[in-house]
Structure formats: structure tokens, C-alpha cells
Short mmCIF file of C-alpha atoms in Angstrom, two decimals:
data_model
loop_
_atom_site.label_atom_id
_atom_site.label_comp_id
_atom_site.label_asym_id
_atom_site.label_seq_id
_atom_site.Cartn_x
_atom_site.Cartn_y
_atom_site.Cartn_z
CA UNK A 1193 76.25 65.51 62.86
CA UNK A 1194 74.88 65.53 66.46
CA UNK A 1195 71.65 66.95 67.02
CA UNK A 1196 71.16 70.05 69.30
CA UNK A 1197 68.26 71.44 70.89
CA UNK A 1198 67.80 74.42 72.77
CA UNK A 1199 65.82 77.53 73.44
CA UNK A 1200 65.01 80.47 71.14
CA UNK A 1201 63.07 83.83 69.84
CA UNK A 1202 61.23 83.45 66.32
CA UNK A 1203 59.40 85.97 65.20
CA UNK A 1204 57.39 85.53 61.70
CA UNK A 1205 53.91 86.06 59.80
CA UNK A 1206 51.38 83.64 59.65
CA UNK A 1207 48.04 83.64 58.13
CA UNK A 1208 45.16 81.14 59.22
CA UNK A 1209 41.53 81.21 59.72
CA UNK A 1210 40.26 81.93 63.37
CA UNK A 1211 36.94 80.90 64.39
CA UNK A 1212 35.31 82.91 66.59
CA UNK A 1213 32.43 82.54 68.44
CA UNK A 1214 30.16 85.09 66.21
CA UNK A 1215 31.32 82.82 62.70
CA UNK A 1216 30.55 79.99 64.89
CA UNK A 1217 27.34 80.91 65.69
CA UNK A 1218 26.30 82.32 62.48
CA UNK A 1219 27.49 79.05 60.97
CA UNK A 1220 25.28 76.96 63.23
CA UNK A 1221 22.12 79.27 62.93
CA UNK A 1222 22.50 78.98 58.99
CA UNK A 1223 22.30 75.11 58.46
CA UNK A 1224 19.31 75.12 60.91
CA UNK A 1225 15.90 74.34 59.61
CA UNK A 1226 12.97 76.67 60.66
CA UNK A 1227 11.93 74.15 63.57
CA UNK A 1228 15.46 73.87 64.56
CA UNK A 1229 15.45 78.00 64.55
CA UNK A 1230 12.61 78.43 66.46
CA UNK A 1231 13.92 75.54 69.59
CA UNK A 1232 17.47 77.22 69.46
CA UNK A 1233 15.80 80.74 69.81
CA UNK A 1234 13.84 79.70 72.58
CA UNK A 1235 16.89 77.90 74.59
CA UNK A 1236 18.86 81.59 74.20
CA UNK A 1237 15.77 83.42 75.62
CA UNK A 1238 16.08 80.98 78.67
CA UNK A 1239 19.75 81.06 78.99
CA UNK A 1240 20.14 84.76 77.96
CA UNK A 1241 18.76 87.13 80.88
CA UNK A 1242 18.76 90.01 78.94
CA UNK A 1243 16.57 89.00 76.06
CA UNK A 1244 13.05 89.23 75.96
CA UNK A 1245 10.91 88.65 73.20
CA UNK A 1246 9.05 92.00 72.42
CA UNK A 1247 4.83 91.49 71.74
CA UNK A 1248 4.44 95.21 70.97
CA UNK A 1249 2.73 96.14 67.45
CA UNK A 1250 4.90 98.66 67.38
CA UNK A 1251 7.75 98.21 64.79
CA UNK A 1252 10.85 100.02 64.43
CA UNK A 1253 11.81 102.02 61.27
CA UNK A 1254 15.75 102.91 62.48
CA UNK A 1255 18.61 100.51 62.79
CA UNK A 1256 22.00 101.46 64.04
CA UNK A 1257 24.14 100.54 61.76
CA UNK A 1258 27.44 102.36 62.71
CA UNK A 1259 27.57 100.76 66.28
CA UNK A 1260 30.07 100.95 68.40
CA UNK A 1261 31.55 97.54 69.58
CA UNK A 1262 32.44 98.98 73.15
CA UNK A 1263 29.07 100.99 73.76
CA UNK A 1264 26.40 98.96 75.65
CA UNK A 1265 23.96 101.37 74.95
CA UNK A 1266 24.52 100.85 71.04
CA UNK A 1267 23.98 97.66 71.64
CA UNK A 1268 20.53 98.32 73.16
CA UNK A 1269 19.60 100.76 71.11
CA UNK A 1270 20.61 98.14 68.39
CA UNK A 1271 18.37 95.66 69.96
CA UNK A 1272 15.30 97.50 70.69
CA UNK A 1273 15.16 99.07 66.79
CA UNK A 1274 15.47 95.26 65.49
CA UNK A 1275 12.14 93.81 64.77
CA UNK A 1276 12.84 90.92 63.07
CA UNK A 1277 12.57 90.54 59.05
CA UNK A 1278 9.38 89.73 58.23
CA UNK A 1279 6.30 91.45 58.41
CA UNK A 1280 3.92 90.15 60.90
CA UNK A 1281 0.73 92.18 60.16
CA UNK A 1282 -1.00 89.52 58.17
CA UNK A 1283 -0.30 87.10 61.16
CA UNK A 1284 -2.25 89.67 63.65
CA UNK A 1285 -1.52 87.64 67.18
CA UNK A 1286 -1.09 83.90 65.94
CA UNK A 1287 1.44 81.90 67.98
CA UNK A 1288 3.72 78.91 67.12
CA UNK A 1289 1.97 77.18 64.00
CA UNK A 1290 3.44 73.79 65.27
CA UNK A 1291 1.35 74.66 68.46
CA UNK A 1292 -1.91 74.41 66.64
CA UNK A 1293 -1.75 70.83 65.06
CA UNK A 1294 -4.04 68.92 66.74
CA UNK A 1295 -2.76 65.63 68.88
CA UNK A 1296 -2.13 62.33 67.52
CA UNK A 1297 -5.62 59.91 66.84
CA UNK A 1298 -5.89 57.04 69.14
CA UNK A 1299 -3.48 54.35 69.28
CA UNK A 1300 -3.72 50.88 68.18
CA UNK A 1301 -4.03 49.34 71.86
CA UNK A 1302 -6.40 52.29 72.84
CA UNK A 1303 -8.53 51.00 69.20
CA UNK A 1304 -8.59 47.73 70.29
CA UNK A 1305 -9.30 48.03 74.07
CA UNK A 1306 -12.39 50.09 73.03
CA UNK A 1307 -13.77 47.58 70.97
CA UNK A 1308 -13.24 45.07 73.90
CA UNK A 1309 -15.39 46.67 76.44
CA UNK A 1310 -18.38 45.55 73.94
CA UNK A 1311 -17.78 42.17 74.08
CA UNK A 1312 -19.59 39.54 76.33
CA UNK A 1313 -16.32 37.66 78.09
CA UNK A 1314 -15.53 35.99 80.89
CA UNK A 1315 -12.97 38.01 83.65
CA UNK A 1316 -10.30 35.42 82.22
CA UNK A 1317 -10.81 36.04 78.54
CA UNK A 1318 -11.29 39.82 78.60
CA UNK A 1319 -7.94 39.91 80.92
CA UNK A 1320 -6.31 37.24 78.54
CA UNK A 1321 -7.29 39.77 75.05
CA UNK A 1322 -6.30 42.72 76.28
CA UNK A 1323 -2.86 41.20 77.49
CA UNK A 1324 -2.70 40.08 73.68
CA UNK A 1325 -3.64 43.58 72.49
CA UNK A 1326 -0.83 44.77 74.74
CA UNK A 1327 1.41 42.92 73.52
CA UNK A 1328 0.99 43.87 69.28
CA UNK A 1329 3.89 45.54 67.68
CA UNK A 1330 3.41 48.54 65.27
CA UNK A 1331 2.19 46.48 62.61
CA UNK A 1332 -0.13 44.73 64.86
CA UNK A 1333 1.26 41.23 64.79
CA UNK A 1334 1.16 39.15 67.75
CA UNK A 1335 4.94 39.90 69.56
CA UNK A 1336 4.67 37.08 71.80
CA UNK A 1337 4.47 33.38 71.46
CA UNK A 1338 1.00 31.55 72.56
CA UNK A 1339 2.71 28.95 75.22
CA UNK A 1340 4.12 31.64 76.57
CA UNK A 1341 0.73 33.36 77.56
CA UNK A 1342 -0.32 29.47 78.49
CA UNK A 1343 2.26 29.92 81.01
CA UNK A 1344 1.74 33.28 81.94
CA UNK A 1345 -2.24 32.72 82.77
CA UNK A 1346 -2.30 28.70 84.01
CA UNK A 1347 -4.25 28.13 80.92
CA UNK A 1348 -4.52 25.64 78.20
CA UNK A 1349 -3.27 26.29 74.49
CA UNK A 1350 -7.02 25.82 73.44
CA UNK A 1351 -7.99 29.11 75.16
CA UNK A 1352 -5.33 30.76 74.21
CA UNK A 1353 -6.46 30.32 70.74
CA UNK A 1354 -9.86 31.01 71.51
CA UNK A 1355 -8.77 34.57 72.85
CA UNK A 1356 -6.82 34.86 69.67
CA UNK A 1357 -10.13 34.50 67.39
CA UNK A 1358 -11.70 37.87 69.41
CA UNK A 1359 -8.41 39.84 68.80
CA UNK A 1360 -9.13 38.60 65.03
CA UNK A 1361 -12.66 39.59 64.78
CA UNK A 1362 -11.76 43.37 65.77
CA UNK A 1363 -11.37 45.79 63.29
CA UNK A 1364 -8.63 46.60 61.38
CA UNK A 1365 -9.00 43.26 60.07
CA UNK A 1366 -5.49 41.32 60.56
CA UNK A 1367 -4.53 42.26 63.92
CA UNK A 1368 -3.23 39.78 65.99
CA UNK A 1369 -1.48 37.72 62.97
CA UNK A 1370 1.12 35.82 63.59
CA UNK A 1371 2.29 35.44 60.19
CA UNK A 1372 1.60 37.52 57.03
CA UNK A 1373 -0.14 34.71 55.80
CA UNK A 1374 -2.49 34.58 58.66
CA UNK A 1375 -3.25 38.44 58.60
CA UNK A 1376 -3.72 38.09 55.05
CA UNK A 1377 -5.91 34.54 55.61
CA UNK A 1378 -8.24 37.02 58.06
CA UNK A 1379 -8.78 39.63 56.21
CA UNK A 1380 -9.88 37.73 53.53
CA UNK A 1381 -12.99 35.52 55.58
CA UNK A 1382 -14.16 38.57 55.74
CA UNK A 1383 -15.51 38.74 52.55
CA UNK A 1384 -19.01 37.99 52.77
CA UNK A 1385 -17.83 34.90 50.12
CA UNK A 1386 -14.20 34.42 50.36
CA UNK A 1387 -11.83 33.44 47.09
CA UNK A 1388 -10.93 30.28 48.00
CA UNK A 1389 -8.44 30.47 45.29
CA UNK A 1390 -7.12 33.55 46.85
CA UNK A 1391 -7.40 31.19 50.16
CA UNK A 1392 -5.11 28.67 48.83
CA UNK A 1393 -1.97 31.09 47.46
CA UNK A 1394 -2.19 32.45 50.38
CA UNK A 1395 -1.41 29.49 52.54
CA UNK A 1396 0.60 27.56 50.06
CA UNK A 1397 2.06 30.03 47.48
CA UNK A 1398 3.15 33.33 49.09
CA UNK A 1399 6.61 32.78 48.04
CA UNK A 1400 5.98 32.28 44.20
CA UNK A 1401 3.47 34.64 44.35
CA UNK A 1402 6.16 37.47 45.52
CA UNK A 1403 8.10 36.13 42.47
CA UNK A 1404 5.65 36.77 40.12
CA UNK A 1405 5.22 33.07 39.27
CA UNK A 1406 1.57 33.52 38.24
CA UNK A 1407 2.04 30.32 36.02
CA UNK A 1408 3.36 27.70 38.49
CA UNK A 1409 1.00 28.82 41.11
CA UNK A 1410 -1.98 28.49 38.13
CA UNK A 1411 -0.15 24.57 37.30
CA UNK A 1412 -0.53 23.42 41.26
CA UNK A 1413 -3.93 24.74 41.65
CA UNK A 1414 -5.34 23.11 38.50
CA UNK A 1415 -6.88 25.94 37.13
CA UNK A 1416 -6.85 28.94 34.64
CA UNK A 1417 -4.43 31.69 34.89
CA UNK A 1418 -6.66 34.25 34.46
CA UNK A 1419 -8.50 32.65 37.74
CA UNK A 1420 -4.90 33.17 39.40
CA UNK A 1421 -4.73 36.89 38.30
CA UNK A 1422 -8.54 37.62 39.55
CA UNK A 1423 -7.20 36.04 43.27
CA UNK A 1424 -4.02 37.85 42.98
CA UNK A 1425 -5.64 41.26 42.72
CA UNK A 1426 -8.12 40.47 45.55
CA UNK A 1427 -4.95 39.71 47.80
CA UNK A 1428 -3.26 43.08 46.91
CA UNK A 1429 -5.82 44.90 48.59
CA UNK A 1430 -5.71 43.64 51.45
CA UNK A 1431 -3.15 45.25 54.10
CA UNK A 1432 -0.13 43.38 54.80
CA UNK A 1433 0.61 45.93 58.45
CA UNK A 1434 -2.90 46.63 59.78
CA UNK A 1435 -1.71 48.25 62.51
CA UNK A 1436 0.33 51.01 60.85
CA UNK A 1437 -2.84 52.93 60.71
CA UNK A 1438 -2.76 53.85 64.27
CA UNK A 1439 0.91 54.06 64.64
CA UNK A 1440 1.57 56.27 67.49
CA UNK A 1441 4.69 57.38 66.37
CA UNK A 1442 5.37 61.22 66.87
CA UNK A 1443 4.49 62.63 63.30
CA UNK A 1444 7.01 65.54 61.42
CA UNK A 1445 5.85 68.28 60.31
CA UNK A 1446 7.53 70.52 57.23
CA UNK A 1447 7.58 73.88 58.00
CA UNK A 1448 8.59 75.58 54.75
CA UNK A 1449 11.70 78.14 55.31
CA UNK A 1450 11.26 79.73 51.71
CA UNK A 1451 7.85 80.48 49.90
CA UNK A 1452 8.37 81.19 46.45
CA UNK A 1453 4.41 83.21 45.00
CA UNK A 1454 3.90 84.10 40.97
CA UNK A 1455 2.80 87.47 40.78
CA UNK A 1456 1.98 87.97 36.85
CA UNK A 1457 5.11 86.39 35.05
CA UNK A 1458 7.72 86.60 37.53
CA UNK A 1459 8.59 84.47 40.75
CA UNK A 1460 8.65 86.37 44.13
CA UNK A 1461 11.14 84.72 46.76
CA UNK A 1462 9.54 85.95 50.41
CA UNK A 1463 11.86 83.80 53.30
CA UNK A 1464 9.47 82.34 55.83
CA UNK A 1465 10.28 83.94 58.96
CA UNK A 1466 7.35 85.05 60.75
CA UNK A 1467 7.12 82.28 63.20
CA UNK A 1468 11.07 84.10 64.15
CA UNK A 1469 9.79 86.01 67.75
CA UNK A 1470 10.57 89.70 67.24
CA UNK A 1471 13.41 89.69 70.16
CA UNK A 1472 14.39 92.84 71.87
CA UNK A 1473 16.72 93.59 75.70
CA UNK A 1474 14.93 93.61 78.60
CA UNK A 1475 13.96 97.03 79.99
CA UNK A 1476 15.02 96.49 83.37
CA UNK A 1477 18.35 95.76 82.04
CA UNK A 1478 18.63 98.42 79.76
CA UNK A 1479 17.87 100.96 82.43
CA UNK A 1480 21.27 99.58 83.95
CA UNK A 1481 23.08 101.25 81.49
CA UNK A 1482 21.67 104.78 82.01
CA UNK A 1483 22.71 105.10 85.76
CA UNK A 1484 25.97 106.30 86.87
CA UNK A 1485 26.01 104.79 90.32
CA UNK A 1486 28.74 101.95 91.44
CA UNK A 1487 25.83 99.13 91.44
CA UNK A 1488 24.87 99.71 87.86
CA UNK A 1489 28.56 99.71 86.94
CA UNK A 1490 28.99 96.57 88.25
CA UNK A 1491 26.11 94.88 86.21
CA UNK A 1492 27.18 96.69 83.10
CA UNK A 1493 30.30 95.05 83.62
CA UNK A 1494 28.54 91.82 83.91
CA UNK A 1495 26.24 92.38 81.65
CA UNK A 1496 28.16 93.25 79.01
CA UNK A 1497 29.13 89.71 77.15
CA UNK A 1498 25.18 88.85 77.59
CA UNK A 1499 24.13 92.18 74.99
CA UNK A 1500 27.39 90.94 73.17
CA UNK A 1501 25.45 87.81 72.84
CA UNK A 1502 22.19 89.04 71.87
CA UNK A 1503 23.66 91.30 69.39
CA UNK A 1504 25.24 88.45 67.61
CA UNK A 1505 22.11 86.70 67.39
CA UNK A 1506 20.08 89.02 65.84
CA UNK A 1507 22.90 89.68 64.06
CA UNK A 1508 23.27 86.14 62.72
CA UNK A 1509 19.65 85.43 62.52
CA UNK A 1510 19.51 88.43 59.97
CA UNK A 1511 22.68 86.77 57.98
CA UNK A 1512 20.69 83.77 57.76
CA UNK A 1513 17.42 85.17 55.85
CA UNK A 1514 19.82 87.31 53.65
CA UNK A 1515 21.89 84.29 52.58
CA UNK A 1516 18.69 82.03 52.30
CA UNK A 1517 17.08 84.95 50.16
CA UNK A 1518 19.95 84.97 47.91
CA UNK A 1519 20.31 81.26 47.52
CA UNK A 1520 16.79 80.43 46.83
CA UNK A 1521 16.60 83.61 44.15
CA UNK A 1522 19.48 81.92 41.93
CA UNK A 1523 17.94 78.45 42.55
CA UNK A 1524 14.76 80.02 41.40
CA UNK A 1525 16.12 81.47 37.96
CA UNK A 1526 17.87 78.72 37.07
CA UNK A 1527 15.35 76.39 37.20
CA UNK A 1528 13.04 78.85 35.95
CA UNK A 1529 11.90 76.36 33.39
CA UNK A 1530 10.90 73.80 35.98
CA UNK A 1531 8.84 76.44 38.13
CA UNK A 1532 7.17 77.46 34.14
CA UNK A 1533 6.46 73.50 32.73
CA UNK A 1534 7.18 71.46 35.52
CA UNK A 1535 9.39 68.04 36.18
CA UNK A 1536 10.62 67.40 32.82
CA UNK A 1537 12.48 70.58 32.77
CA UNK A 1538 14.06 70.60 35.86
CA UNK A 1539 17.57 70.84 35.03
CA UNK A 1540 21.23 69.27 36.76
CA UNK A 1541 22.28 72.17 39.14
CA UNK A 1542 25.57 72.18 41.61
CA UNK A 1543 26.32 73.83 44.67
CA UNK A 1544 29.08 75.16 43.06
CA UNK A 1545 27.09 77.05 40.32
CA UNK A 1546 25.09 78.84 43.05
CA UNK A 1547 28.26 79.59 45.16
CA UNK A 1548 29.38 80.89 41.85
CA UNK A 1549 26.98 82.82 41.09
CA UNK A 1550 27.16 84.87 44.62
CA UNK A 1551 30.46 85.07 45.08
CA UNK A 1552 30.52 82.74 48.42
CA UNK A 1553 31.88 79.53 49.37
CA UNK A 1554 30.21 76.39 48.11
CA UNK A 1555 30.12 75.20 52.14
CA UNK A 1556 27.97 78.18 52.65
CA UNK A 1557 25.61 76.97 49.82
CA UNK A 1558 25.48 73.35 51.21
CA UNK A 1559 24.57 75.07 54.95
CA UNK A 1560 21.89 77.16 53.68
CA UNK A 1561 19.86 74.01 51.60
CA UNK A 1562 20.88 71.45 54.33
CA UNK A 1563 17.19 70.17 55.92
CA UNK A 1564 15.39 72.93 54.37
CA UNK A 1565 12.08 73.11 52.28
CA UNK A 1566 10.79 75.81 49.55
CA UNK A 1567 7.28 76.27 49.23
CA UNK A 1568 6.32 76.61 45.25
CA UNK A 1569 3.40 76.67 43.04
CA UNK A 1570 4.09 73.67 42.05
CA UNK A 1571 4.62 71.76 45.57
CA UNK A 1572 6.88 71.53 48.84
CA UNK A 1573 10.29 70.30 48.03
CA UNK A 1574 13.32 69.84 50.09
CA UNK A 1575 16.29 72.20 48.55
CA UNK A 1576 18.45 69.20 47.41
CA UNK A 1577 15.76 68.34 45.14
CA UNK A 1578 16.56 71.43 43.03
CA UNK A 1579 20.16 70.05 42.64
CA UNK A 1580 19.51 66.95 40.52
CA UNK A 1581 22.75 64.71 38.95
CA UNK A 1582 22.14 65.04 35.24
CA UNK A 1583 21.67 62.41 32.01
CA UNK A 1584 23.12 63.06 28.68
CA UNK A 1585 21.39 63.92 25.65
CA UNK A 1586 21.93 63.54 22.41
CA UNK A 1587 21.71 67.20 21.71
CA UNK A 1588 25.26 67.95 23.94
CA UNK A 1589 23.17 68.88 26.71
CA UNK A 1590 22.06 67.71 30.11
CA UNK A 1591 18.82 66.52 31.50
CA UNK A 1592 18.15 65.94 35.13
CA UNK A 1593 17.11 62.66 37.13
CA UNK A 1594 14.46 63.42 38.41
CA UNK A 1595 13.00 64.44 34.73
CA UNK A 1596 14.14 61.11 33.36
CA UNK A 1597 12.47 59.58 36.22
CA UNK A 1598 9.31 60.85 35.51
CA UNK A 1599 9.63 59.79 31.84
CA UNK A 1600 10.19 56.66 32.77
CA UNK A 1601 7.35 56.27 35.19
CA UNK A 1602 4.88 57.71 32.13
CA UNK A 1603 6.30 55.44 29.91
CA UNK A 1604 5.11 52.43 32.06
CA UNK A 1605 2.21 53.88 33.03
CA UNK A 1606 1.47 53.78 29.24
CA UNK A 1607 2.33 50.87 29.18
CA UNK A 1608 0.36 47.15 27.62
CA UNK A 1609 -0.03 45.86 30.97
CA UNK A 1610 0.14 42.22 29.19
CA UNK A 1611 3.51 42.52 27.40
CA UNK A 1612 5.37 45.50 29.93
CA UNK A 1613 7.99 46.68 29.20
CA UNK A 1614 11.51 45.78 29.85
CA UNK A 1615 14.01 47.72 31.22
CA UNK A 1616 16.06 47.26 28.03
CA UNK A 1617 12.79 49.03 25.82
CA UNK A 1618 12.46 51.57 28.09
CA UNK A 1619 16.35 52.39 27.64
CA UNK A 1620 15.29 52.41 23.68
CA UNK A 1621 12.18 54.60 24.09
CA UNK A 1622 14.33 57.19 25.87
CA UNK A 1623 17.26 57.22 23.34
CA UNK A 1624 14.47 57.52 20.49
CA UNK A 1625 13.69 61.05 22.79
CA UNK A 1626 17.84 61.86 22.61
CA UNK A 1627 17.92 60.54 26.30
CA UNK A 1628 21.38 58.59 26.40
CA UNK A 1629 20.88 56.19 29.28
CA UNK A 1630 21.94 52.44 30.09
CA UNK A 1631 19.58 49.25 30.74
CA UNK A 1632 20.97 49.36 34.56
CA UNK A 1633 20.25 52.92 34.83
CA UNK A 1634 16.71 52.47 34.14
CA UNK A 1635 16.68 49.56 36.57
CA UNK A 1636 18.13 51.83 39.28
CA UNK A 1637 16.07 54.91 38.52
CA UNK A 1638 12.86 52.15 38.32
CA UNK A 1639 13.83 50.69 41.85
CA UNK A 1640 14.36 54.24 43.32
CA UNK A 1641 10.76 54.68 42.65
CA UNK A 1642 9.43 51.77 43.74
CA UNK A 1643 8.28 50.20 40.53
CA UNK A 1644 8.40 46.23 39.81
CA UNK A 1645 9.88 44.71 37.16
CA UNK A 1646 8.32 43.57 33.92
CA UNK A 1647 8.15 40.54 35.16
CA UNK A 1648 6.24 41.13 38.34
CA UNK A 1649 3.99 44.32 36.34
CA UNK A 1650 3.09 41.66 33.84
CA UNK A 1651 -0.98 41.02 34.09
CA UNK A 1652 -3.00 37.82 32.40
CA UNK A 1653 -5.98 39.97 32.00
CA UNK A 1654 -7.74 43.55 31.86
#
């Protein structure tokens, strides 16, 4: 049979989902954070000539709800009666909180440089150290290699070195290391009377001492294991990236989106939106739309997408602390036992429980917790935290991760620091408690947190 093609008139009905540009930008505004909020709000006050944000006290008690789409004026009105959702009385004039944190501490180089200044050098040394300072990464290790600064000066390796000794002697002890061993070495001559035990594993047994191999390291250095453990601990406290403490990095700062108060027994959810600028239409512009003459006609008619924009983002900015509300009221009462007794009782929850709950799509629920943090009695937490996987128990029911992970980190806390215990016991312990849960599970949930092995928790001494 040959094939034909040709031209012709189909007419059916066809059902699909249309974005448009108000779910679009509802959708965006909900999955942003409260910093994220506050920059996008700004960039629409630049790019939007009509809004203004409105410093008035006064606040508006009517809303127009019954709008008409096609009526600029509704839209003004509209705009000036919206005041935002949160009250700001308690805030009286306060401005961005982000504003207010004071600047970053000196940096590392800036540390160093000052300490410099002190110090009787020659014009070679003193431009020879602070090349070296210059040249310390994050951590403050040395970044460059010493024949390369030979080269770079015309001098020999033994000044060089000698520079090296005055980074060394500046505080935090251990800058200018080249090696861990070395920044470790440093800080420990400055013990007004240095371990040499602690000297020796140091230079020699770093490797087996990261291994936990307290008894070969205790066989090559002749001497008592108990000796070993007493140098071990003195090496532990000493800091491994001495230059972390002046890290000039730019910090991050949590700005809570939900605060959730106890008033008597129950929990109050209050959404976190007074750093939101009350936003209103510019005067001027709304002026426009009272005159009948041709040169206000034509700027309503260009005007008129602009309020259409504005409306929509007050609009959306509204959805967002409804949605948010609701959320974080259903996360609250079902893990009301968490918010009563704390961690052990924080029980699994899904995204599709919520979206259950409210009727809505489980996307809508992941958008609303994505990069957001609730403010509780008990702590700041990120909204995933309140969505834990869950552990079987022996009862039929489920307990979350995050509860077994804090019984497992009491459990070695308790612990015989001689004889820990094994990730095998722990398993044990938590079945004896009707906590169903494998050896490698406890390994994972103990690596998660950050906890050695047995092995390496194992002491020789108190």
C-alpha cells in the first residue's frame, strides 16, 4: 500500500497543562529561601518602575478581593491596600537583619603581616616573610616550594629557611608547615617541655598512628603503651589547619523562614516574613490612571503589563506564606512528639503524607521545604530534617534515623573507653530496645556522624 500525504482540517479536544507566567512565577517564589526572597524582591523593585516599596506606618485594613482583571485602577487599589503579611510593629524601623552582621575578622595574611611589623629584620628578610605569608593557603601551609623563592629573591636555600623559622614563631602556631607533620612538630616545641615521645610519632609514625596502631608504634619506640596513649592525646590537641581560624571565606547566614513559639501546651506556627518590604505602586504612576487626557492613555497602555506584574507578585508572595503556613502546621503535629521529648521521638515522615494531608501535589510540598529552616524551641533545623527515612521496630512500628542516630551516639558515649564497642554490640544493644537494625547500618549511621571505629575509640588508659 503506497503511502500518501497531503493537507487537511482536524478539529479535536485536548487537555494539557499550560504554564503561564503567574504559575511560573509563583512556582519560583515558593522554593525560594528567605535570603533568596528578599534579593529577588529587590531585583523586581529595580526592574519594575511602578513598584515602590511603601515606609508608611500606616497599614491597610481592606483588600480587593473581587478585582477586575482588565481595570488598572483595581489593580492599584489592590496594591496600595496590600501591606504585606506580617506585622511589623514589634520591628519599629529596623532594616535588613543581614545588614547588621558585623564584617568578617581579619584575615590570615592581614594576622600575620601585623605580627611582622614587630620584628627586628633586615629589608631582605621582612620582604622575603611576608612574600611567604602571601603565599599560605587557607589552612596556612606553605603553597610554594623553597627553591622556588631561592630563585625568586637571588638567595641561598639557608635563608630561605631562616625566613621560614619567623613565619613559624608567629602565632597560630603551625603556619607556614609544609607538611602536617611539620605543623604538628611546631606546635608542639612550643610546649614549655615538649613530649619527645609525642616528637617521635610525629615524625616517624603518623601513618600507624591514623590507624590506630597504638601497639606497634609503643614496640618501635621501646616503651609502655600507656606512654604512647599520654603522647597521643597531647597530639590531638594540637590543630592540624591553623589557618582555618582566619579563613576569609564569605560566611552564611540562616535566616529562619518559619518560627514555631509554645504558648502554654500548644505550638504556634508564625511564618517569618517581616524582613518581606511592604510593596505598594508608585503614586506618580497611579495618578496616570485617573486622567482622561491622550498622554495618560498612552502610559496606561504601557503601563498596564508592569501593574499586571506587580499584582502577581504580591499575589504570589502571599501564596507563598499561606502554603509555607500550612506545610509547617502539619509538619508540626505530626512530629508533635519530637517538638514535646525531643530526638528520640522524631518520627519517619514523607512528602507525600503532608501533600496528603492538604490536598496538594507532593512537588508543591518538596518546593515549599527546599533550602528552608524552622525556628523551634528546641533548635534551627533545615525542613528536610523533619522528613527522616525510618528503622523498624520490633513493635510493627517505625522509628526515625536521626533517633537511632542519637541512640547510637549515647550508647558510645557510655561507653568503657578500654573495651568500645563494636559495631556488631551496638546492633545487639539496639535490638535488646526492639530497634531492628544491621551491623553495616550502624557502621553507616556511625560514619555519618563522624565517629571512629572501635578500633581507633579504643584508649590504654583513663
Amino acid at each position: 500500500m503506497a503511502l500518501s500525504m497531503g493537507y487537511g482540517l482536524v478539529q479535536e479536544q485536548r487537555m494539557k497543562l499550560t504554564m503561564t507566567p503567574e504559575l511560573r512565577q509563583a512556582i519560583e517564589i515558593l522554593q525560594y529561601s528567605a535570603t533568596d526572597l528578599l534579593h529577588y524582591i529587590q531585583e523586581q523593585l529595580i526592574e519594575n518602575p511602578v513598584l515602590e516599596i511603601d515606609e508608611t506606618e500606616e497599614r491597610g485594613t481592606e483588600e480587593k478581593n473581587n478585582w477586575d482583571v482588565q481595570d488598572l485602577r483595581a489593580w492599584a487599589q489592590y496594591l496600595k491596600a496590600r501591606t504585606g503579611s506580617v506585622d511589623r510593629e514589634a520591628k519599629g524601623n529596623e532594616t535588613d537583619p543581614i545588614a547588621r552582621i558585623a564584617s568578617p575578622e581579619q584575615t590570615l595574611t592581614e594576622v600575620l603581616e601585623t605580627q611582622l611589623r614587630y620584628l627586628a629584620l633586615s629589608p631582605m628578610e621582612r620582604k622575603v616573610c611576608t612574600y611567604l605569608v602571601g603565599n599560605l593557603d587557607e589552612k596556612g601551609y606553605l603553597d610554594i616550594s623553597p627553591d622556588y623563592v631561592c630563585k625568586r629573591f637571588n638567595i641561598d636555600e639557608d635563608k630561605v629557611e631562616a625566613c621560614l623559622r619567623v613565619i613559624h614563631s608567629l602565632d597560630p602556631a603551625g603556619v607556614g608547615a609544609r607538611s602536617l607533620a611539620e605543623c604538628l612538630r611546631i606546635q608542639l616545641e612550643r610546649d614549655e617541655e615538649p613530649d619527645p615521645i609525642a616528637l617521635k610519632i610525629v615524625e616517624s609514625h603518623l601513618r600507624d598512628l591514623a590507624e590506630g596502631r597504638m601497639k606497634k608504634i609503643a614496640r618501635a619506640l621501646d616503651c609502655d603503651i600507656a606512654v604512647i596513649q599520654r603522647a597521643v592525646d597531647r597530639i590531638k590537641r594540637c590543630n592540624p589547619r591553623p589557618g582555618l581560624a582566619y579563613h576569609a571565606g564569605e560566611p552564611r547566614y540562616v535566616v529562619p523562614d518559619v518560627v514555631v513559639e509554645r504558648v502554654e501546651n500548644e505550638y504556634v506556627v508564625l511564618v517569618n516574613d517581616g524582613y518581606v518590604p511592604r510593596l505598594t505602586v508608585s503614586r506618580h504612576y497611579e495618578q496616570l490612571l485617573y486622567q482622561e487626557d491622550d498622554r495618560s492613555r498612552q502610559a496606561t497602555h504601557y503601563l498596564k503589563n508592569w501593574f499586571q506584574s506587580a499584582m502577581w507578585l504580591v499575589k504570589s508572595i502571599e501564596q507563598r506564606r499561606h502554603t509555607l503556613a500550612r506545610v509547617s502546621s502539619v509538619i508540626v503535629k505530626k512530629q508533635r512528639d519530637f517538638f514535646d521529648r525531643g530526638l528520640d521521638y522524631l518520627k519517619p515522615l514523607t512528602l507525600k503524607e503532608i501533600a496528603d494531608e492538604l490536598g496538594i501535589h507532593e512537588s508543591t510540598v518538596s518546593r515549599a521545604t527546599q533550602h528552608k529552616y524552622m525556628q523551634t524551641p528546641r533548635g534551627c533545623f533545615p525542613f528536610r530534617f523533619f522528613f527522616p527515612s525510618g528503622v523498624s521496630t520490633d513493635s510493627g512500628g517505625n522509628t526515625s534515623a536521626e533517633s537511632v542516630k542519637n541512640k547510637i551516639e549515647r550508647l558510645i558515649a557510655q561507653e568503657d573507653k578500654r573495651q568500645p564497642l563494636s559495631d556488631q554490640k551496638i546492633a545487639d544493644l539496639l535490638k535488646a530496645e526492639g530497634v531492628r537494625i544491621s551491623r553495616r547500618t550502624v557502621a553507616k549511621y556511625r560514619e555519618e556522624m563522624g565517629i571512629l571505629s572501635s578500633t581507633l575509640r579504643k584508649r590504654y588508659e583513663n
